[in-house]
Coordinates of C-alpha atoms and ligand atoms in Angstrom, one line a residue:
M1 CA -11.7 -25.2 -4.4
P2 CA -10.8 -27.0 -0.7
R3 CA -9.1 -25.0 2.2
M4 CA -5.0 -26.5 2.0
T5 CA -3.4 -26.9 5.1
R6 CA -0.1 -28.4 3.5
A7 CA 2.7 -25.6 3.0
L8 CA 2.0 -23.6 0.0
T9 CA 4.9 -22.2 -1.8
I10 CA 4.4 -19.2 -4.1
L11 CA 5.9 -16.5 -6.3
G12 CA 4.1 -12.9 -6.3
I13 CA 4.4 -10.1 -9.1
E14 CA 3.5 -6.6 -8.3
T15 CA 3.9 -4.2 -11.2
S16 CA 0.9 -1.6 -10.3
C17 CA 3.4 1.2 -9.9
D18 CA 7.2 1.9 -10.0
E19 CA 8.4 -0.6 -8.9
T20 CA 8.7 -4.0 -10.8
A21 CA 9.0 -6.4 -7.7
A22 CA 9.0 -10.6 -7.7
A23 CA 9.1 -12.6 -4.2
V24 CA 8.7 -16.1 -3.4
L25 CA 7.3 -17.6 -0.1
R26 CA 6.5 -20.6 1.7
Y27 CA 3.3 -20.3 3.9
E28 CA 2.4 -22.5 6.2
E29 CA -1.0 -22.5 8.7
G30 CA 0.0 -18.6 8.8
R31 CA 3.4 -18.5 9.2
V32 CA 5.8 -17.0 6.3
T33 CA 9.0 -18.2 4.8
L34 CA 10.2 -15.5 2.6
L35 CA 12.8 -17.4 0.1
A36 CA 13.2 -14.0 -2.5
D37 CA 12.2 -10.7 -2.4
I38 CA 13.1 -8.9 -4.6
I39 CA 12.3 -4.8 -6.0
R40 CA 13.6 -3.0 -9.1
T41 CA 12.7 0.5 -8.4
Q42 CA 12.1 2.2 -11.6
L43 CA 12.9 6.0 -9.8
E44 CA 16.3 7.0 -12.1
E45 CA 13.7 6.4 -15.3
H46 CA 10.5 9.2 -14.1
A47 CA 13.4 10.8 -11.8
P48 CA 13.6 13.6 -14.7
Y49 CA 9.6 14.2 -14.8
R50 CA 9.5 14.3 -11.4
G51 CA 6.1 11.8 -10.9
V52 CA 5.9 8.2 -13.0
V53 CA 4.9 8.5 -16.4
P54 CA 2.4 5.7 -16.8
E55 CA 3.9 4.7 -20.4
I56 CA 7.7 4.8 -19.4
A57 CA 7.0 2.7 -16.3
A58 CA 4.9 0.4 -18.5
R59 CA 7.9 0.1 -20.8
A60 CA 10.3 -0.9 -18.2
H61 CA 7.8 -3.3 -16.2
A62 CA 7.5 -4.9 -20.0
E63 CA 11.8 -4.7 -19.9
L64 CA 12.1 -6.3 -16.4
A65 CA 9.2 -8.3 -15.1
D66 CA 10.7 -12.0 -16.2
L67 CA 14.0 -11.0 -15.4
T68 CA 12.4 -10.2 -12.3
V69 CA 10.7 -13.2 -11.8
A70 CA 13.9 -15.6 -12.8
A71 CA 16.0 -12.9 -10.6
A72 CA 13.5 -14.3 -7.9
M73 CA 13.5 -17.7 -8.2
Q74 CA 17.4 -18.2 -8.3
A75 CA 17.3 -16.3 -5.0
A76 CA 14.7 -18.9 -3.6
G77 CA 16.7 -22.0 -5.1
I78 CA 13.9 -23.8 -6.7
S79 CA 12.2 -24.7 -9.9
Y80 CA 9.2 -23.8 -10.9
D81 CA 8.1 -27.2 -10.8
A82 CA 8.3 -26.4 -6.9
L83 CA 5.8 -23.4 -7.3
D84 CA 2.0 -24.1 -6.0
G85 CA 0.4 -20.6 -7.6
V86 CA 2.0 -17.5 -9.1
A87 CA 0.1 -14.0 -7.4
A88 CA 0.3 -10.7 -9.3
T89 CA -1.5 -7.8 -8.9
A90 CA -4.7 -7.1 -10.9
G91 CA -5.1 -4.0 -9.5
P92 CA -5.8 -0.8 -9.1
G93 CA -2.9 0.9 -10.6
L94 CA -1.2 1.7 -13.6
I95 CA -3.1 -0.7 -16.3
G96 CA 0.0 -1.0 -18.5
G97 CA 2.0 -1.8 -15.6
V98 CA -1.1 -4.3 -14.4
L99 CA -1.1 -5.5 -17.6
V100 CA 2.5 -6.6 -17.9
G101 CA 2.7 -8.2 -14.0
L102 CA -1.0 -10.5 -14.9
M103 CA 0.1 -11.4 -18.3
T104 CA 3.6 -12.8 -17.2
G105 CA 2.0 -14.0 -13.8
K106 CA -0.5 -15.9 -15.7
A107 CA 2.3 -17.1 -18.8
V108 CA 4.1 -18.6 -15.2
A109 CA 1.5 -20.4 -13.9
Q110 CA 0.3 -22.1 -16.7
A111 CA 3.6 -23.1 -17.7
A112 CA 4.6 -24.3 -13.7
G113 CA 0.7 -25.9 -14.2
V114 CA -0.5 -24.3 -11.2
P115 CA -3.4 -21.9 -10.2
F116 CA -2.9 -18.5 -10.6
I117 CA -4.5 -15.8 -8.2
P118 CA -4.8 -12.1 -9.2
V119 CA -4.4 -10.0 -6.0
N120 CA -6.2 -6.4 -5.3
H121 CA -2.7 -4.8 -4.8
L122 CA -4.8 -3.2 -1.7
E123 CA -5.5 -6.7 -0.1
G124 CA -0.9 -6.9 -0.3
H125 CA -0.5 -3.8 1.8
A126 CA -3.5 -4.7 4.3
L127 CA -2.1 -8.5 4.8
S128 CA 1.5 -6.7 4.9
P129 CA 1.7 -7.3 8.4
R130 CA 1.2 -10.2 8.6
L131 CA 4.6 -11.2 6.9
S132 CA 6.7 -10.1 10.3
A133 CA 4.3 -9.8 13.0
D134 CA 1.3 -11.8 14.9
C135 CA -1.2 -10.1 13.6
P136 CA -4.7 -12.1 13.7
F137 CA -7.6 -10.5 12.5
P138 CA -9.7 -8.9 13.1
Y139 CA -8.0 -5.3 13.2
L140 CA -7.9 -2.1 12.6
L141 CA -6.3 -0.6 9.9
L142 CA -4.9 2.9 8.0
L143 CA -3.6 2.3 4.5
V144 CA -1.5 5.6 3.7
S145 CA -0.1 5.3 -0.2
G146 CA 1.0 7.3 -3.0
G147 CA -2.8 6.4 -3.9
H148 CA -4.8 6.0 -1.1
C149 CA -5.9 7.2 2.0
Q150 CA -8.3 5.0 4.3
F151 CA -9.5 3.4 7.3
L152 CA -10.4 -0.5 7.0
E153 CA -11.7 -2.8 9.8
V154 CA -9.8 -5.9 8.2
R155 CA -12.3 -8.7 9.6
G156 CA -11.0 -11.6 8.1
L157 CA -9.2 -12.3 4.5
G158 CA -11.5 -10.6 1.8
D159 CA -13.8 -9.0 4.5
Y160 CA -13.3 -5.7 4.4
R161 CA -15.3 -2.6 5.4
R162 CA -14.5 0.8 4.9
L163 CA -14.7 3.7 7.8
G164 CA -13.3 6.6 6.3
S165 CA -10.9 8.1 3.7
T166 CA -9.5 11.1 2.1
I167 CA -12.2 13.0 0.0
D168 CA -9.6 14.8 -2.2
D169 CA -5.2 13.9 -2.3
A170 CA -4.0 10.6 -0.7
V171 CA -1.4 11.9 1.7
G172 CA 1.6 10.5 0.0
E173 CA 0.3 12.5 -3.2
A174 CA 0.4 15.4 -0.6
F175 CA 3.9 14.5 0.5
D176 CA 4.8 14.2 -3.5
K177 CA 3.3 18.0 -4.7
V178 CA 5.2 19.6 -1.3
A179 CA 8.4 17.9 -2.5
K180 CA 7.9 19.3 -6.0
L181 CA 6.8 22.6 -4.9
M182 CA 9.9 23.0 -3.2
G183 CA 12.0 21.2 -5.7
L184 CA 12.8 18.2 -4.0
G185 CA 12.3 15.5 -6.1
F186 CA 10.8 12.0 -6.3
P187 CA 9.1 10.4 -4.6
G188 CA 8.3 13.1 -2.1
G189 CA 8.1 11.5 0.9
P190 CA 11.4 10.5 2.1
A191 CA 12.6 13.9 0.7
V192 CA 10.4 15.8 2.5
E193 CA 10.8 14.0 6.0
R194 CA 14.7 14.2 5.5
L195 CA 14.2 17.9 5.5
A196 CA 11.9 17.9 8.0
A197 CA 13.8 16.2 10.7
A198 CA 16.0 19.8 10.4
G199 CA 13.0 21.9 11.0
N200 CA 11.1 24.0 13.4
P201 CA 7.2 21.9 13.3
K202 CA 5.7 25.0 14.9
A203 CA 7.3 27.6 12.2
Y204 CA 4.2 27.7 10.1
D205 CA 0.7 27.4 11.5
F206 CA -1.0 25.1 8.4
P207 CA -4.7 23.9 8.3
R208 CA -5.5 20.4 10.1
P209 CA -8.3 20.1 7.5
L210 CA -11.8 18.5 8.6
L211 CA -10.3 18.3 12.2
N212 CA -13.4 20.2 13.6
R213 CA -15.7 17.9 12.0
P214 CA -17.0 14.6 12.9
G215 CA -16.2 11.2 11.5
L216 CA -13.3 9.7 9.7
E217 CA -13.1 11.6 6.4
M218 CA -9.7 13.3 5.8
S219 CA -8.7 16.1 3.2
F220 CA -5.5 17.2 2.2
A221 CA -5.5 19.6 -0.7
G222 CA -6.2 22.6 1.8
L223 CA -3.6 21.7 3.0
K224 CA -1.0 21.8 0.3
S225 CA -2.0 24.6 -0.8
A226 CA -1.7 26.5 2.0
V227 CA 1.7 25.1 1.7
A228 CA 2.2 26.2 -1.5
R229 CA 1.5 30.0 -0.3
V230 CA 4.5 29.8 1.7
A231 CA 6.3 27.7 -0.6
A232 CA 7.5 30.3 -3.4
S233 CA 9.0 32.6 -1.1
A234 CA 11.3 30.1 0.7
Q235 CA 14.6 31.0 -0.1
T236 CA 16.9 29.0 2.9
E237 CA 17.5 25.4 3.3
G238 CA 16.0 26.4 7.1
Q239 CA 13.2 28.1 5.2
K240 CA 12.5 24.9 3.4
A241 CA 13.1 22.6 6.4
D242 CA 10.8 24.8 8.9
I243 CA 8.3 24.4 5.8
C244 CA 8.6 20.1 5.4
A245 CA 8.3 20.0 9.2
S246 CA 5.4 22.0 10.1
F247 CA 3.4 20.2 6.8
Q248 CA 4.6 17.1 8.5
A249 CA 3.2 18.2 11.9
A250 CA 0.1 18.7 10.0
I251 CA -0.1 15.5 8.4
C252 CA 0.4 13.7 11.9
D253 CA -1.6 15.7 13.8
V254 CA -4.9 14.7 11.8
L255 CA -3.7 11.5 11.0
A256 CA -3.8 11.3 14.8
E257 CA -6.9 12.6 15.6
K258 CA -8.6 10.4 13.1
S259 CA -6.9 7.5 14.5
R260 CA -8.1 7.9 18.2
R261 CA -12.1 8.2 16.6
A262 CA -10.9 5.3 15.1
L263 CA -10.0 3.3 17.0
A264 CA -13.1 4.4 19.6
A265 CA -15.3 3.1 17.4
F266 CA -13.3 0.1 16.4
D267 CA -14.5 -2.0 19.6
T268 CA -13.5 -5.5 19.2
G269 CA -14.5 -6.7 23.0
A270 CA -11.3 -7.6 22.9
D271 CA -8.4 -6.3 25.0
D272 CA -5.8 -6.6 22.8
K273 CA -7.5 -4.4 19.7
R274 CA -4.3 -4.5 16.8
F275 CA -3.7 -0.7 15.1
V276 CA -1.8 -1.5 11.6
V277 CA -0.6 1.1 9.3
A278 CA 0.3 0.5 6.1
G279 CA 1.5 1.6 2.9
G280 CA 4.4 3.6 1.3
V281 CA 3.8 6.9 4.4
A282 CA 3.8 4.2 6.8
A283 CA 7.3 4.5 6.3
N284 CA 7.7 8.3 7.9
K285 CA 8.9 8.0 11.1
A286 CA 7.2 11.3 12.5
I287 CA 4.0 9.8 11.6
R288 CA 4.4 6.3 13.4
A289 CA 6.0 7.8 16.4
A290 CA 2.3 10.3 16.1
L291 CA 0.4 7.0 15.6
E292 CA 2.1 4.8 18.6
R293 CA 0.5 7.7 20.8
A294 CA -2.9 7.4 19.6
A295 CA -3.2 3.3 19.8
E296 CA -1.5 3.5 23.2
E297 CA -4.1 6.2 24.2
N298 CA -6.7 4.0 23.2
G299 CA -5.4 0.9 24.3
A300 CA -4.3 -0.6 21.1
R301 CA -1.5 -2.5 19.9
L302 CA 0.4 -0.4 16.7
I303 CA 1.7 -2.6 14.6
A304 CA 3.8 -1.3 11.3
P305 CA 5.2 -3.5 8.8
P306 CA 9.5 -3.0 8.3
L307 CA 9.9 0.0 5.7
R308 CA 10.7 -2.4 2.9
H309 CA 7.2 -4.1 3.2
C310 CA 5.1 -0.4 3.9
T311 CA 6.7 0.6 0.2
D312 CA 5.0 -1.2 -2.9
N313 CA 6.7 -5.3 -2.6
A314 CA 6.0 -8.4 -4.0
A315 CA 6.3 -9.9 -0.9
M316 CA 2.6 -8.6 0.5
I317 CA 1.1 -9.8 -2.8
A318 CA 2.6 -13.2 -3.3
L319 CA 0.9 -13.5 0.9
A320 CA -2.4 -12.3 -0.3
G321 CA -1.8 -14.9 -2.7
A322 CA -1.0 -17.5 -0.8
E323 CA -3.6 -16.9 1.9
R324 CA -6.2 -16.9 -0.6
L325 CA -5.3 -20.5 -2.1
A326 CA -5.0 -21.7 1.2
A327 CA -8.4 -20.6 1.5
G328 CA -9.7 -22.1 -1.4
L329 CA -10.5 -18.3 -3.0
V330 CA -8.7 -18.5 -6.7
G331 CA -11.9 -17.7 -8.8
G332 CA -12.5 -19.6 -12.4
A333 CA -10.8 -22.0 -15.1
D334 CA -7.8 -22.2 -12.3
G335 CA -7.4 -17.9 -11.5
L336 CA -6.3 -17.6 -16.1
D337 CA -9.8 -15.6 -17.1
A338 CA -9.4 -12.9 -14.3
G339 CA -9.2 -9.3 -15.5
S340 CA -7.1 -6.5 -15.1
R341 CA -9.1 -3.7 -12.6
P342 CA -7.3 0.2 -13.2
R343 CA -9.4 0.5 -9.8
W344 CA -10.6 -1.7 -7.0
P345 CA -11.3 -0.8 -4.3
L346 CA -11.4 -3.3 -1.3
D347 CA -14.4 -3.4 0.7
E348 CA -16.9 -5.5 -2.0
A349 CA -19.5 -2.7 -1.3
S350 CA -17.5 -0.3 -3.6
A351 CA -15.3 -2.8 -6.0
L352 CA -18.8 -4.4 -7.4
S353 CA -19.4 -0.9 -9.3
T354 CA -15.5 -0.6 -10.7
P355 CA -14.8 -1.6 -13.9
I356 CA -12.7 -4.7 -14.8
Y357 CA -11.1 -5.2 -18.5
G358 CA -10.7 -8.3 -20.2
G359 CA -11.3 -11.8 -18.4
G360 CA -14.3 -13.6 -17.5
H361 CA -16.0 -11.7 -15.0
K362 CA -19.2 -11.8 -16.3
G363 CA -22.0 -9.0 -15.3
A364 CA -19.2 -6.3 -14.2
K365 CA -19.6 -2.4 -15.6
A366 CA -17.4 -2.8 -18.9
Ligands
KG4_1 O1 2.4 2.1 -1.3 P1 3.4 3.0 -2.2 O2 5.0 2.4 -2.3 O3 2.6 3.3 -3.5 C1 1.5 3.2 -3.9 O4 0.6 1.9 -3.5 O5 0.8 4.1 -3.6 O6 3.6 4.7 -1.8 C2 4.2 5.7 -2.8 C3 3.8 6.6 -1.3 C4 4.9 8.0 -2.4 O7 3.6 9.2 -2.2 C5 5.6 8.6 -1.2 O8 5.7 10.0 -1.3 C6 4.9 8.0 0.4 O9 4.4 6.8 0.0 N1 6.4 8.1 1.1 C7 6.7 8.4 2.1 C8 7.8 8.3 2.4 N2 8.1 7.0 2.0 C9 7.2 6.3 1.0 N3 5.6 9.4 2.5 C10 6.3 10.2 4.0 N4 7.8 9.5 3.8 C11 7.9 8.5 3.5 N5 9.2 8.6 4.7
ZN2 ZN1 0.8 0.8 -2.9

């Protein structure tokens, strides 16, 4: 498919975890106008279980997906005929929810007679700064979410190189587990951040895993265990606040030091280096501040999407779809033969060995 230079109007759908989201945007030569951006969280459904229950998520997506799409189209004030393409998350994520979004997206695309663009959720996060900031390629990306923690060189659309990642838990997962240990509710990140604001970050000397080893690998499982050892005996709100603040400080130290190393290794030759932090954990203000300092020390500019576009949203999926459509990267049968990919690394070297369910991608391992 040839490159498109005209303005594109794209519907995006996101259902890979516990947010049912739909957004409509106009995209022209890299400029983005967001016409609708609806995020329906399922927090209430999952709260009694203190974590996301995949079957409950899948059912909630099935109930809400078409209503959310209709609400987004209404908010955008356009008819389905005005769409140039429909994008939906095809993975990675919880397979039930992914299938709901994928099928909804394909149905709308087919009814509107426009291409369907299957989007890697991680590519959505990777491109999310481009929704609202001038952020040309290449840039260094720290992707920190509930399921991922990795440094990637974003060299261009679809061109990602992984520089290092966690060898066990993701940072968001560590926040969620610490919150659970202390009965702070779900999702853990915002709850831990709130309590940390009232605590002393030096009260507990938690480990900074893998800091004394060279390289960009990270580890957070040991830190979580160290928190677990003291959390059991924390009685007062003050003690809990100190634990949260000390835990958050350890995370900030690890991410900042690894970012310094990544920035030193990310040599573009240009003097305006961009460092992007994206994913749900990028909403954390203490982490943003620590990364800001690391960026400054390395002559780089930190770019973080607004909080709404750090956590899961459909605007980033619509943008990835628009950029792919504009570049002519849609796939066979106008995208309608795209399969779902519960695991789908961003860098193609790893992606080639992960399964695709359904769809017409021949040659993939099932
Ligand atoms: O990107 P996201 O919405 O979903 C995934 O793709 O995983 O990220 C959700 C994760 C959760 O683990 C949540 O606890 C964490 O991001 N998170 C935060 C904050 N807000 C969300 N972690 C730390 N501080 C926050 N303010
Ligand atoms: Zn996400």
